[in-house]
Short mmCIF file of C-alpha atoms in Angstrom, two decimals:
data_model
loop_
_atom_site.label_atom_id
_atom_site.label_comp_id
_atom_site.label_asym_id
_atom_site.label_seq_id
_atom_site.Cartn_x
_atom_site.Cartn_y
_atom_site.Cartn_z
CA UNK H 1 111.30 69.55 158.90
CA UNK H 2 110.61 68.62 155.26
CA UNK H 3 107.06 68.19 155.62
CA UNK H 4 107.25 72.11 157.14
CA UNK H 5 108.80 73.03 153.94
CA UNK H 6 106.58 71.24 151.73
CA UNK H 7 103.63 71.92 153.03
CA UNK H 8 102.77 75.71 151.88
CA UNK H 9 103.32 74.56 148.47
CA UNK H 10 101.00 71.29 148.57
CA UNK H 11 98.72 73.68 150.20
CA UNK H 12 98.70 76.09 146.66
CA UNK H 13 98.92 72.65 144.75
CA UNK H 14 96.15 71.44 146.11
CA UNK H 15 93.99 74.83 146.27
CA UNK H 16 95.12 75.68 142.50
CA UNK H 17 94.62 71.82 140.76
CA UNK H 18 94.00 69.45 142.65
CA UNK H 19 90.71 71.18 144.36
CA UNK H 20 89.62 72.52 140.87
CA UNK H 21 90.65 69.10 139.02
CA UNK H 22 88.39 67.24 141.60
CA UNK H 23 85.42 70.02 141.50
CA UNK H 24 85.76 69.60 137.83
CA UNK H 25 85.22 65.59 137.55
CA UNK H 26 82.51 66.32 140.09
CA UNK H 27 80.81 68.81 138.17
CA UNK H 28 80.38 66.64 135.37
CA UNK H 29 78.35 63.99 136.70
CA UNK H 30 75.59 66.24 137.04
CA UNK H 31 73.29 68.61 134.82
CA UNK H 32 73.04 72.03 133.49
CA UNK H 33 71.55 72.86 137.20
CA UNK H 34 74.07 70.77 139.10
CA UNK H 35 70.80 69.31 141.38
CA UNK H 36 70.21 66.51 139.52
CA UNK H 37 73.02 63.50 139.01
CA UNK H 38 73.19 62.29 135.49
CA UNK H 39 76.64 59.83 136.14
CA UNK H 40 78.42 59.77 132.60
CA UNK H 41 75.50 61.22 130.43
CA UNK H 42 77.20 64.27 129.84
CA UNK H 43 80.59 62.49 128.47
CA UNK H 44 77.67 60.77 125.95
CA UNK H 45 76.99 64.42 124.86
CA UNK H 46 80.28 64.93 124.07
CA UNK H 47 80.13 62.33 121.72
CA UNK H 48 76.54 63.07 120.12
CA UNK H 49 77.02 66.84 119.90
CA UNK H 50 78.80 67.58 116.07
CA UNK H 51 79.82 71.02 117.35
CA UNK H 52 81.86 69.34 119.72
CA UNK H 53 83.30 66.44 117.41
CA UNK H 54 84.16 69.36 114.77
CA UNK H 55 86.58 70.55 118.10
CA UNK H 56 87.59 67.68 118.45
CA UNK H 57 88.84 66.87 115.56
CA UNK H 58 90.46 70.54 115.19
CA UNK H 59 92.27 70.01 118.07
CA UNK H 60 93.07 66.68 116.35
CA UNK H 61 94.88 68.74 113.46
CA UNK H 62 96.30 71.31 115.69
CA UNK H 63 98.32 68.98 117.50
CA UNK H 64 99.45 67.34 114.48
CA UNK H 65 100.51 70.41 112.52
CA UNK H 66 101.60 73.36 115.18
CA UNK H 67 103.92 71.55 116.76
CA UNK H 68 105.81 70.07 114.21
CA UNK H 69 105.92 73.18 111.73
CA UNK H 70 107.23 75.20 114.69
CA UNK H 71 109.68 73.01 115.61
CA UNK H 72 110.87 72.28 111.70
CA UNK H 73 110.92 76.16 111.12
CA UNK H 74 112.23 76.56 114.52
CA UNK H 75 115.00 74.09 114.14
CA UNK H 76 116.22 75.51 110.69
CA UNK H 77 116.60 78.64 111.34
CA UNK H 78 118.60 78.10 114.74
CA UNK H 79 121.00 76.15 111.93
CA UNK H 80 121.04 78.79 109.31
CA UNK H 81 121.21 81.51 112.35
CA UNK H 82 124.89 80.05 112.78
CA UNK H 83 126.11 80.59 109.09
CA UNK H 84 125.23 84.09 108.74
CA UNK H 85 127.19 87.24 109.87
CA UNK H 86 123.93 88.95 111.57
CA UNK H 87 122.51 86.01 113.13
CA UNK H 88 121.78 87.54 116.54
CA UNK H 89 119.65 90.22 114.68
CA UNK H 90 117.79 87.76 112.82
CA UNK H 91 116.86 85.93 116.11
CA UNK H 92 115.95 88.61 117.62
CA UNK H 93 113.35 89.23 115.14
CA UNK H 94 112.26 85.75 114.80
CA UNK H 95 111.88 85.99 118.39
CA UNK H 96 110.04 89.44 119.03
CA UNK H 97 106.38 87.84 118.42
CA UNK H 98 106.87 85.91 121.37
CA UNK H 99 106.39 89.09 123.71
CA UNK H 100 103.15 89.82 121.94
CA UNK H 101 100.22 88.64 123.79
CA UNK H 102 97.68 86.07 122.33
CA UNK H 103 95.07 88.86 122.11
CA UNK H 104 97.39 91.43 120.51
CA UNK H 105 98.90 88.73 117.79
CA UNK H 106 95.28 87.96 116.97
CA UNK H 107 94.35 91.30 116.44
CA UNK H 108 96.85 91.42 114.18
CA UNK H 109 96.30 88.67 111.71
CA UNK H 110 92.59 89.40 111.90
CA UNK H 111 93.41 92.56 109.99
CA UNK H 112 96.30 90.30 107.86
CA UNK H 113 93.63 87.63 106.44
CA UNK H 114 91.38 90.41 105.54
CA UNK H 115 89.38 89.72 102.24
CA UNK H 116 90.07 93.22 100.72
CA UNK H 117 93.26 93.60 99.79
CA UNK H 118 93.19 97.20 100.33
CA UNK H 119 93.44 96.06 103.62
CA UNK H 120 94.54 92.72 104.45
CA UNK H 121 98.24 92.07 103.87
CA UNK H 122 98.00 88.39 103.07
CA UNK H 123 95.45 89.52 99.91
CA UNK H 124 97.30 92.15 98.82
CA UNK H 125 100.44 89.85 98.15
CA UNK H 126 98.49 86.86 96.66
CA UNK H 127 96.66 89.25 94.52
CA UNK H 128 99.63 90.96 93.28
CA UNK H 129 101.01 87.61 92.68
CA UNK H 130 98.28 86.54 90.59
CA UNK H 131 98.18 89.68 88.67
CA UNK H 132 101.35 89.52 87.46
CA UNK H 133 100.41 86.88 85.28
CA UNK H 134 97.03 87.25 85.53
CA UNK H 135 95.54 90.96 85.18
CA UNK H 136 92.25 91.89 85.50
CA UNK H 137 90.13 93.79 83.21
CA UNK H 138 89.14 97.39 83.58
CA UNK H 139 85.64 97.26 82.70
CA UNK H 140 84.57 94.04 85.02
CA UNK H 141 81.07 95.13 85.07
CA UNK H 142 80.51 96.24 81.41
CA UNK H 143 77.46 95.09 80.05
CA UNK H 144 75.12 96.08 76.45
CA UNK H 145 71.91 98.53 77.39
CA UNK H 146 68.92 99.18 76.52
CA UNK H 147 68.27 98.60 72.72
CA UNK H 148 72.17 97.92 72.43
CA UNK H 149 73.11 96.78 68.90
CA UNK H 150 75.07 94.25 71.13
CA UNK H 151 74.25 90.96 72.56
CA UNK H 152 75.46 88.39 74.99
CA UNK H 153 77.28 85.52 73.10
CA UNK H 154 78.57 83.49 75.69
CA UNK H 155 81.16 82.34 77.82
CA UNK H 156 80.84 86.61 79.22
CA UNK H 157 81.52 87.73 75.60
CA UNK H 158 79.29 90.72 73.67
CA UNK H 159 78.34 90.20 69.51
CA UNK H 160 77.07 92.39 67.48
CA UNK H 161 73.22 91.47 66.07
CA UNK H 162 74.53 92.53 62.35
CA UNK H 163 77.57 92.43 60.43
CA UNK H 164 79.40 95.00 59.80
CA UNK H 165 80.30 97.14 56.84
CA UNK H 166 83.16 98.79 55.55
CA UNK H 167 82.76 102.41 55.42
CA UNK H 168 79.99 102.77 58.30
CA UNK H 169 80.80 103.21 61.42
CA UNK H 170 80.30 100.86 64.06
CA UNK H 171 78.57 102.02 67.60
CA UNK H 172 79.59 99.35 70.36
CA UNK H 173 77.66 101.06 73.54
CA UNK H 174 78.26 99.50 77.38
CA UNK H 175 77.16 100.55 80.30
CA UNK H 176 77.61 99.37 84.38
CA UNK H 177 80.78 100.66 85.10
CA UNK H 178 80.94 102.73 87.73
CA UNK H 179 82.71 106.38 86.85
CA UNK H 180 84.87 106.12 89.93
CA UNK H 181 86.36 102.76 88.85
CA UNK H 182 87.06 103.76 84.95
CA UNK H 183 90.88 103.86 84.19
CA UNK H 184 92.92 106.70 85.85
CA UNK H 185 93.36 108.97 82.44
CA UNK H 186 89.93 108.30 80.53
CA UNK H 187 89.18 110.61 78.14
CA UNK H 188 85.77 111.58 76.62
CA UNK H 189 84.92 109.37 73.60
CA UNK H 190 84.04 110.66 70.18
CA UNK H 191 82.15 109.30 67.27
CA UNK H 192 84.37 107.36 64.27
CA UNK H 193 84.82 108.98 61.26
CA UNK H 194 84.00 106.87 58.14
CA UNK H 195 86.55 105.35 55.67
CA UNK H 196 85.18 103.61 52.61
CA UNK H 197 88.58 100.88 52.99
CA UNK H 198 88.32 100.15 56.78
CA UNK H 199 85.68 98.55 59.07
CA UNK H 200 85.16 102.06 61.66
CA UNK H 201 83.73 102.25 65.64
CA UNK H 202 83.32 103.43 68.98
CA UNK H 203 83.74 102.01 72.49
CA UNK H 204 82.16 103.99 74.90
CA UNK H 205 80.07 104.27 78.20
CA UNK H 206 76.85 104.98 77.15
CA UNK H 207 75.63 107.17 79.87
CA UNK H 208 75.71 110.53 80.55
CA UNK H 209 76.34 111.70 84.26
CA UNK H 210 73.43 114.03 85.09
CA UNK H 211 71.03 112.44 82.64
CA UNK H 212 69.90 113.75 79.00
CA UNK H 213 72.07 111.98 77.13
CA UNK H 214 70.50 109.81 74.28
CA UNK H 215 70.46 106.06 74.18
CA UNK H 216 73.57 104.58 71.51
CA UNK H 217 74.83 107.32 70.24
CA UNK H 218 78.15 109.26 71.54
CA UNK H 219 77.25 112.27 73.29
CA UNK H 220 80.31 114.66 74.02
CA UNK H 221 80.63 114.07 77.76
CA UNK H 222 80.42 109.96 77.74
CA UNK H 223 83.43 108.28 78.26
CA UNK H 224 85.78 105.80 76.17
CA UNK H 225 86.53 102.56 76.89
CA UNK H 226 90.37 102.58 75.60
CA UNK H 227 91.91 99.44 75.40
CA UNK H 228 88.81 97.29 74.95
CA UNK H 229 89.83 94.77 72.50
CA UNK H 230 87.41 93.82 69.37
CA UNK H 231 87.34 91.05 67.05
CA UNK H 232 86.24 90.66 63.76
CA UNK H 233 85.06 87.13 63.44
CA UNK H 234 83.73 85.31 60.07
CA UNK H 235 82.32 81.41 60.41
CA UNK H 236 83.49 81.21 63.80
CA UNK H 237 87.08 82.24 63.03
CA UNK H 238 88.81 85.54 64.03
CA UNK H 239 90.24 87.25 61.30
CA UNK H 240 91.68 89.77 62.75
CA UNK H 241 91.30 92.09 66.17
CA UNK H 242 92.40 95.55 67.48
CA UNK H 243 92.40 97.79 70.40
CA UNK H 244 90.19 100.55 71.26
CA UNK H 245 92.26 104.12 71.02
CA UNK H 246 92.51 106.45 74.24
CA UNK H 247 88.95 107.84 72.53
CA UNK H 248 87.34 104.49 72.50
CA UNK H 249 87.86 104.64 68.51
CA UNK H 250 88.96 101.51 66.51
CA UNK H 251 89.53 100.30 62.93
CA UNK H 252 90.10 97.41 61.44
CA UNK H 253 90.80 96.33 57.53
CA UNK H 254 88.99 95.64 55.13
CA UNK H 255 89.35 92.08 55.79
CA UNK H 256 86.24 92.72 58.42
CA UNK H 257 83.56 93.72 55.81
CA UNK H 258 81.14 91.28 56.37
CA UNK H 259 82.12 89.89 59.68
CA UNK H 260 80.61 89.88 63.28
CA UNK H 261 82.17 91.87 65.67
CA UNK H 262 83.06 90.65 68.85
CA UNK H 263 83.90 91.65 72.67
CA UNK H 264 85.62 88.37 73.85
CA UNK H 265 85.50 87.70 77.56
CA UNK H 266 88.52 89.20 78.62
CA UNK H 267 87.24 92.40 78.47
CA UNK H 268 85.13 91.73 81.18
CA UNK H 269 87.26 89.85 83.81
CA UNK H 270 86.29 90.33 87.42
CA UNK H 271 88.74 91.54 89.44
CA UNK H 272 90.54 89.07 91.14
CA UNK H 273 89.40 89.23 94.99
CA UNK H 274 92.02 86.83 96.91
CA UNK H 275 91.84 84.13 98.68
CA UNK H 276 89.35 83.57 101.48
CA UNK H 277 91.43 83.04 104.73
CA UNK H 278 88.52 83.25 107.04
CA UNK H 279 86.57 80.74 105.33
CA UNK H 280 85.35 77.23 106.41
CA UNK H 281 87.91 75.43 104.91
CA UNK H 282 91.04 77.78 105.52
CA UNK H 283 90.29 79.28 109.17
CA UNK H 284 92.31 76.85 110.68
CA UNK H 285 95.27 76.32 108.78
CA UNK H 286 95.22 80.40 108.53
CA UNK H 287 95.08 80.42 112.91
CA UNK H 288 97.77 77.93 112.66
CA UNK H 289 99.63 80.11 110.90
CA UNK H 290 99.63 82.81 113.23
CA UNK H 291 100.15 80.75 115.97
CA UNK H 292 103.81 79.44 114.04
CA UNK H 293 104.55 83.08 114.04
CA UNK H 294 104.61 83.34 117.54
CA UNK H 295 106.21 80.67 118.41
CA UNK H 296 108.50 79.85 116.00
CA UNK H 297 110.92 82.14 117.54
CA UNK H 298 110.35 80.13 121.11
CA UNK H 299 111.43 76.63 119.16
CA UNK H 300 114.14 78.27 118.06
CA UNK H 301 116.04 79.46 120.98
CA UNK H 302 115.68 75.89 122.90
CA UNK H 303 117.23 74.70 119.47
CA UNK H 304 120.14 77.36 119.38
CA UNK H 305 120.59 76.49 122.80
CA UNK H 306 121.32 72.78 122.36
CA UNK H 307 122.89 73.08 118.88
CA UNK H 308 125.75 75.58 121.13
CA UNK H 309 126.20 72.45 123.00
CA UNK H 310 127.13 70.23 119.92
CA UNK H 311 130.66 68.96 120.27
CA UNK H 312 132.47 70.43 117.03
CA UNK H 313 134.37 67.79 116.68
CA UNK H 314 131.83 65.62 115.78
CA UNK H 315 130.86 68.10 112.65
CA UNK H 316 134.26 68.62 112.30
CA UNK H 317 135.03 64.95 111.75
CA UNK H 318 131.85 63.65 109.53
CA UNK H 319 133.07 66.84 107.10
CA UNK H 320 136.69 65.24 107.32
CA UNK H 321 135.35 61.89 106.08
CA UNK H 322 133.51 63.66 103.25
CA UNK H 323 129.76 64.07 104.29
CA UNK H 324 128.38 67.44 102.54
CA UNK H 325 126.46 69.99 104.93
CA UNK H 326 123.37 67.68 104.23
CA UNK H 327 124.75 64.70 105.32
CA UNK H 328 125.99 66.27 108.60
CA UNK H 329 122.89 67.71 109.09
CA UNK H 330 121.03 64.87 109.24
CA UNK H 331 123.64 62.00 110.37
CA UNK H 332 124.99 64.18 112.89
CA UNK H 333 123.04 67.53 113.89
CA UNK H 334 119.41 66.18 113.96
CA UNK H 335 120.14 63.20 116.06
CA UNK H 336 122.17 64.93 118.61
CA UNK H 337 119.43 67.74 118.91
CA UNK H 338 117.47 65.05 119.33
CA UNK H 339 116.65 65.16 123.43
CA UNK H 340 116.09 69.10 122.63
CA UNK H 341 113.45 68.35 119.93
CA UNK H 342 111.37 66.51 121.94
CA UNK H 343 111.34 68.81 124.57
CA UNK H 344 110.19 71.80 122.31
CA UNK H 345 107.74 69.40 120.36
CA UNK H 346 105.91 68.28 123.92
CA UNK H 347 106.15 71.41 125.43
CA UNK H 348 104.35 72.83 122.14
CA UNK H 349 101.81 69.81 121.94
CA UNK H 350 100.51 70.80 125.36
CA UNK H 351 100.60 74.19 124.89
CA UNK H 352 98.44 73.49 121.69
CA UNK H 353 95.49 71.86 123.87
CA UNK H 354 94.82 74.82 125.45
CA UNK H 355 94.83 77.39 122.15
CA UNK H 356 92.22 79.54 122.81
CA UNK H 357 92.83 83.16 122.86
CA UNK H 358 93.78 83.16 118.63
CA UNK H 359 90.96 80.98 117.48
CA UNK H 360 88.99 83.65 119.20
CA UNK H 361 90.00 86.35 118.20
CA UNK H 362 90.78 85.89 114.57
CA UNK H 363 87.69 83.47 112.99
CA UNK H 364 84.55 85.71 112.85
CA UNK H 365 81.51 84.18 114.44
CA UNK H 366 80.14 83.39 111.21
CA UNK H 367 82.86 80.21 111.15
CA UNK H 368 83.74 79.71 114.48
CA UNK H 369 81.87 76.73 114.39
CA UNK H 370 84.10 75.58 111.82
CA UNK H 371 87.60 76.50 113.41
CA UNK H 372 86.43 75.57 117.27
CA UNK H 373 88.72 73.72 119.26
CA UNK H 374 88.31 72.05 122.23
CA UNK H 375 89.38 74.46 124.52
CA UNK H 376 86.79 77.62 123.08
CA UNK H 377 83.99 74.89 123.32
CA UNK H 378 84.71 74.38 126.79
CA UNK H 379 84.43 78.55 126.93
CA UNK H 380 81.40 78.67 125.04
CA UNK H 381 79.59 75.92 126.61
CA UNK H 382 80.69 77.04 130.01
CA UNK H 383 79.57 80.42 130.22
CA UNK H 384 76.66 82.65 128.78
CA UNK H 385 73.17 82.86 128.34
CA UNK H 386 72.94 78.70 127.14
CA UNK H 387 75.98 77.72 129.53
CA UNK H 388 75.59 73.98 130.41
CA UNK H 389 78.68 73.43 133.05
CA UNK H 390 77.68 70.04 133.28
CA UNK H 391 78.92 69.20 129.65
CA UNK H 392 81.69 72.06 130.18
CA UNK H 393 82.92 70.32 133.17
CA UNK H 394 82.70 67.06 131.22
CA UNK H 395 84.83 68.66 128.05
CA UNK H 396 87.63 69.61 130.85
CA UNK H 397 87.90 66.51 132.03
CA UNK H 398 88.25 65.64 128.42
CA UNK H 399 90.59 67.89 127.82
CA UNK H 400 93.05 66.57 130.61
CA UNK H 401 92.54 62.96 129.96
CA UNK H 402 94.25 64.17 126.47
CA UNK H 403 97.15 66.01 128.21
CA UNK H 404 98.16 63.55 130.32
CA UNK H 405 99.79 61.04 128.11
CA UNK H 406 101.80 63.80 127.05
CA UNK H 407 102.76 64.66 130.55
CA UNK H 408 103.52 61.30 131.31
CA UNK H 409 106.10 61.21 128.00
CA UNK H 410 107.65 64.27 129.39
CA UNK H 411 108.43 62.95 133.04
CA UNK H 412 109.55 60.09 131.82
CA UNK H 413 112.00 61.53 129.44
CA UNK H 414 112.94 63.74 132.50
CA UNK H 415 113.70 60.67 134.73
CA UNK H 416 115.62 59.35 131.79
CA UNK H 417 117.75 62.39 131.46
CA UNK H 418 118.59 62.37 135.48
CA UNK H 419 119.51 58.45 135.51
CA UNK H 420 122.71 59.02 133.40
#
């Protein structure tokens, strides 16, 4: 009678693993073809290939850092959930990501770590950030012309050739920046009167749109450069420095006659582009990232689960003696939640093996390479136009050979738990 019952599910046990698990070890003994037998040669690819050591290794840091940031974040805010008066609501939303798909969340922070910040959220903060204390010129791309009475002094700073005089106006042409990315509110820039007591000048964008304007010299439809800031420097010292008016004009005092004027670097200041999230070096702790996301939430509710099932005593009693929320957090809290932990760590740690779907989806081809994991190798060397299921076969076999220990933890936590 119990081998009647059994028996239709050893039968989908052994047609769903076991059969593929064997086929698999098979496979791998043999060549790209599977004709001719090649014993363990393809597990020696494995190790020769760097593609697949880089994968490797990924995996390597995936299963040191997903799990354990998911838990952490998972475990706090299951405690904090309990303090606060909309805790439910807050779970839910920690929560929600977990009934997004793999495919769908990927989408999703493929358009986050966008390099433009125009478009990718992650950017658009960190440049804002940065910004703040930071900000970028308007004029990034400002450079002298031809003939320019300017020239390059170093470090991304402008000089004039000459010193300057008081009482004759001083022409400062640039050109390079585009008219779409002037200032919002530039006006038209006009030539500088003289004044016999004051060093005079002009800013400007020297270029007219259309063509016929004339080379260094303000012609009425060429735009100012307000806000540029000049210096008037004398034996390598600045003695003194102003900012160009909303018609590129400037003056400075007397003090100036005789100096060098000078457009110091900050005039010119690229705009600050981000950081690159899809790069080499940050593609995987950026698909980490989204991978938290999702299943942060899931750590969480095993947590809340097993922190209901605290005894309140217990926190009841260590506050009673005089241990601060701290203390009872970890004295009392952690350890309890201890069985519960391990659960949600394992259960993420094989989970983690298999990532696939997000490291996909969200590195671009150009750095795949660079965020593979074992599990996309196995894809890619699997199945196209190069497949080679002899050393895919081999990487699956791999790839269980690392599972199992973990599977073996988890049973024999499980027989643990039923023996008392």
């Amino acid at each position: 009678m119990a081998a009647a019952f059994l028996l239709p599910a050893l039968v989908l046990l052994g047609a769903l693993v076991v059969q593929p698990i064997g086929y698999s070890v098979y496979r791998s003994l043999f060549d790209r073809s599977g004709g001719s037998f090649v014993g363990l040669g393809n597990y020696g690819e494995i190790l020769r290939d760097d593609t697949i050591r880089t994968a490797l290794q990924n995996t390597a840091v995936w299963v040191v850092l997903a799990p354990t940031t998911a838990t952490v974040l998972g475990l706090i805010f299951a405690v904090l959930t309990e303090r606060v008066r909309w805790g439910t609501a807050f779970k839910l939303l920690v929560f929600m990501p977990m009934a997004i798909s793999m495919l769908a969340a990927g989408i999703i922070f493929r358009l986050v770590y966008e390099q433009d910040p125009d478009r990718g959220v992650a950017n658009a903060v960190w440049v804002g950030v940065h910004d703040t204390f930071a900000e970028s010129s308007a004029f990034p791309k400002a450079r002298p012309g031809r003939d320019s009475p300017l020239v390059a002094a170093g470090g991304g700073a402008y000089v004039t050739r000459d010193p300057v005089r008081a009482g004759a106006p001083v022409l400062l042409p640039l050109v390079g920046v585009a008219p779409g990315a002037l200032p919002e509110g530039t006006r038209t820039a006009v030539p500088a009167t003289a004044d016999p007591g004051k060093v005079t000048g002009t800013a400007w964008q020297d270029f007219t749109r259309g063509g016929g304007g004339r080379t260094n010299t303000v012609d009425p439809s060429e735009s100012a450069f307000a806000g540029m800031r000049i210096e008037a420097v004398k034996d390598g010292k600045v003695v003194e420095s102003t900012r160009a008016r909303a018609d590129g004009t400037f003056s400075l005092s007397a003090k100036a006659d005789g100096a060098v004027l000078r457009l110091p670097a900050e005039n010119f200041r690229e705009a600050y582009a981000g950081v690159d999230w899809l790069g080499p070096s940050l593609v995987t702790p950026a698909v980490i990232g989204a991978y938290v996301w999702m299943w942060a939430g899931f750590a969480m509710v095993l947590i809340g689960a097993g922190l209901a099932a605290v005894p309140r005593e217990l926190l009841e009693a260590a506050r009673v003696d005089g241990a601060n929320e701290w203390q009872v957090f970890r004295r009392i809290t952690v350890p309890v939640l201890a069985p519960v932990l391990v659960v949600v760590l394992v259960t993420l740690v094989i989970n983690v093996m298999k990532i696939f779907d997000l490291v996909f989806v969200i590195a671009p081809g150009s750095v795949q390479d660079d965020a593979n994991v074992l599990a996309l190798q196995l894809y890619r060397t699997s199945f196209g136009t190069d497949a080679d299921q002899g050393v895919g076969s081999a990487i699956a076999v791999l790839l269980l050979i690392l599972v199992v220990p973990v599977m073996l933890v988890n049973i024999r936590r499980l027989r643990k738990e039923r023996s008392r």
